[in-house]
Coordinates of C-alpha atoms in Angstrom, one line a residue:
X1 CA 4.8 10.5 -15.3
X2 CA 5.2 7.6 -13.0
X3 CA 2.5 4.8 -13.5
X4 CA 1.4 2.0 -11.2
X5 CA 0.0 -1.2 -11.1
X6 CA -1.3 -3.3 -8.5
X7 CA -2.4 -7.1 -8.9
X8 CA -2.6 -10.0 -6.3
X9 CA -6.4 -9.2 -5.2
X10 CA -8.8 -11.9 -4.8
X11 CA -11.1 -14.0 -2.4
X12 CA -9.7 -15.3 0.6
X13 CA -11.7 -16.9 3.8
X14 CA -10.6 -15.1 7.1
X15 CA -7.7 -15.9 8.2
X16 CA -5.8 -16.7 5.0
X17 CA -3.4 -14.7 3.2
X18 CA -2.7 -12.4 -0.1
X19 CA 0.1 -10.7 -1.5
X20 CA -0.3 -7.8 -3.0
X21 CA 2.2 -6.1 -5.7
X22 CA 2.7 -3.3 -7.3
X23 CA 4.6 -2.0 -10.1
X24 CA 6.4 1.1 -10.3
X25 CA 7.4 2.9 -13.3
X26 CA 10.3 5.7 -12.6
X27 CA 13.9 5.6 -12.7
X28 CA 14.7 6.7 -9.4
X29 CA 12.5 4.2 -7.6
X30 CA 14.9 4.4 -4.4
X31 CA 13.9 8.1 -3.6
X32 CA 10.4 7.4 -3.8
X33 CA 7.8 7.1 -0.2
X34 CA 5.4 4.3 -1.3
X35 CA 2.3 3.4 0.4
X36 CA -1.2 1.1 0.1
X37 CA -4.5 2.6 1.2
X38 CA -7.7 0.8 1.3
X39 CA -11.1 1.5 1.1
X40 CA -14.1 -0.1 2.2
X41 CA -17.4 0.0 0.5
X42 CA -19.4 3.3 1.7
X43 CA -15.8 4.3 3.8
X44 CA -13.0 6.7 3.5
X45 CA -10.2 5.5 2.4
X46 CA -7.7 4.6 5.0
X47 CA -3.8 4.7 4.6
X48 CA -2.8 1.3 5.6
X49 CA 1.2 1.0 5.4
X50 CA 3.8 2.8 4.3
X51 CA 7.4 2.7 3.6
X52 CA 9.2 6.1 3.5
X53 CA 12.6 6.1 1.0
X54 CA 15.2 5.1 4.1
X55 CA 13.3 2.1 4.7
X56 CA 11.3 3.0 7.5
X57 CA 7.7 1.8 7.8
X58 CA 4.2 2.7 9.1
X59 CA 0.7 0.4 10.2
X60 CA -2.7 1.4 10.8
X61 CA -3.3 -0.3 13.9
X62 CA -5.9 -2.1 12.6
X63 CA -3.0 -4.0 10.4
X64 CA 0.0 -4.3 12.7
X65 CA 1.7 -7.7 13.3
X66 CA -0.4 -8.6 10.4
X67 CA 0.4 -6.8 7.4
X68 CA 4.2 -5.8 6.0
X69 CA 5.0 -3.7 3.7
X70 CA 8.2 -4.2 1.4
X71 CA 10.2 -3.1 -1.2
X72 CA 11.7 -5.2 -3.7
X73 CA 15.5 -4.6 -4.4
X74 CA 15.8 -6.1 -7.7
X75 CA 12.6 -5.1 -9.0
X76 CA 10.6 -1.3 -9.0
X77 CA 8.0 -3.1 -7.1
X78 CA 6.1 -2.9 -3.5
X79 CA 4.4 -5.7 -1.6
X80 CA 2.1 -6.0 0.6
X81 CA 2.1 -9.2 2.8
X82 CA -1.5 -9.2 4.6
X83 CA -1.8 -12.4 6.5
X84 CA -4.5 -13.7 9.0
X85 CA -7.0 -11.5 7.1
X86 CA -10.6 -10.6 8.3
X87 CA -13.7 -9.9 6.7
X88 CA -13.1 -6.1 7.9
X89 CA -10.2 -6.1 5.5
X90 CA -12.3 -6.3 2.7
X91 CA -11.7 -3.3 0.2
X92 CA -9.9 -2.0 -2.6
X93 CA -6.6 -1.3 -1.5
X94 CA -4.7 1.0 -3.9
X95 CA -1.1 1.6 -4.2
X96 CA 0.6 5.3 -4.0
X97 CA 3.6 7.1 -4.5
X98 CA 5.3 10.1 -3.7
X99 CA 8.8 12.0 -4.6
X100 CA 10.3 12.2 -1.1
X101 CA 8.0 12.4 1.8
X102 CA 7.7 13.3 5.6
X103 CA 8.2 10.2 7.4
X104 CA 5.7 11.9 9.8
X105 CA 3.0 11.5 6.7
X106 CA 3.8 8.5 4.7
X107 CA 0.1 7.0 5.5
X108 CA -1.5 10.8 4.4
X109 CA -3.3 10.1 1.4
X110 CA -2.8 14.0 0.7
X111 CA 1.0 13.6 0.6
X112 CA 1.0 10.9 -2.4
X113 CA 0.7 12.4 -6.3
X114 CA 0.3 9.4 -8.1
X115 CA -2.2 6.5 -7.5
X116 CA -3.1 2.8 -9.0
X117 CA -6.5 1.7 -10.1
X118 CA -6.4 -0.4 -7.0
X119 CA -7.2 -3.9 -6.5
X120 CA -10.0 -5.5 -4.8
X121 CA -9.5 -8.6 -1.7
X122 CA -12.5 -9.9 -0.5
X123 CA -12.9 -11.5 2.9
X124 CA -15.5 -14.0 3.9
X125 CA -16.2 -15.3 7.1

């Protein structure tokens, strides 16, 4: 069973920045499609960023040139960099992971089997 945990939520005014982590517990981290979704109060959730096993990676347009998604090397973890932040950003973003994925789907909610608790980031204007 592969656990994770996400920390680095908080309060931010707009335009500041958080980084968000999260902990992955499998041996065979590498072969894995991570991704963080978020959602809003009274919204679906949304599929933010993802990173598919090769390395490749995928934005919401709402996020691009703002947010990156990463991988640590040394550690099981994934980051998420969110920088110039907005109220509208304000959610709990979760953290998801998948066995192998179609690069195609890496920001499907439906494609990932395991999920954090997720972590809430607050905006204020």
């Amino acid at each position: 069973q592969v656990q994770l945990v996400e920390s680095g939520g908080g309060s931010v005014q707009a335009g500041g920045s958080l980084r968000l982590s999260c902990a992955v517990s499998t041996r065979t981290y590498s072969d894995y499609c991570m991704a963080w979704f978020r959602q809003p109060p009274g919204k679906e959730r949304e599929g933010v960023a993802g990173i598919h096993s090769d390395g490749m990676t995928s934005y919401a347009d709402s996020v691009k040139g703002r947010f990156t998604i990463s991988k640590g090397n040394a550690k099981n973890t994934v980051y998420l960099e969110m920088n110039s932040l907005k109220p509208e950003d304000t959610a709990v973003y979760y953290c998801a992971a998948v066995f192998r994925c179609s690069f195609a789907r890496v920001r499907w909610s439906t494609e990932y089997d395991y999920w954090g608790r997720g972590t809430q980031v607050t905006v204020s204007s």
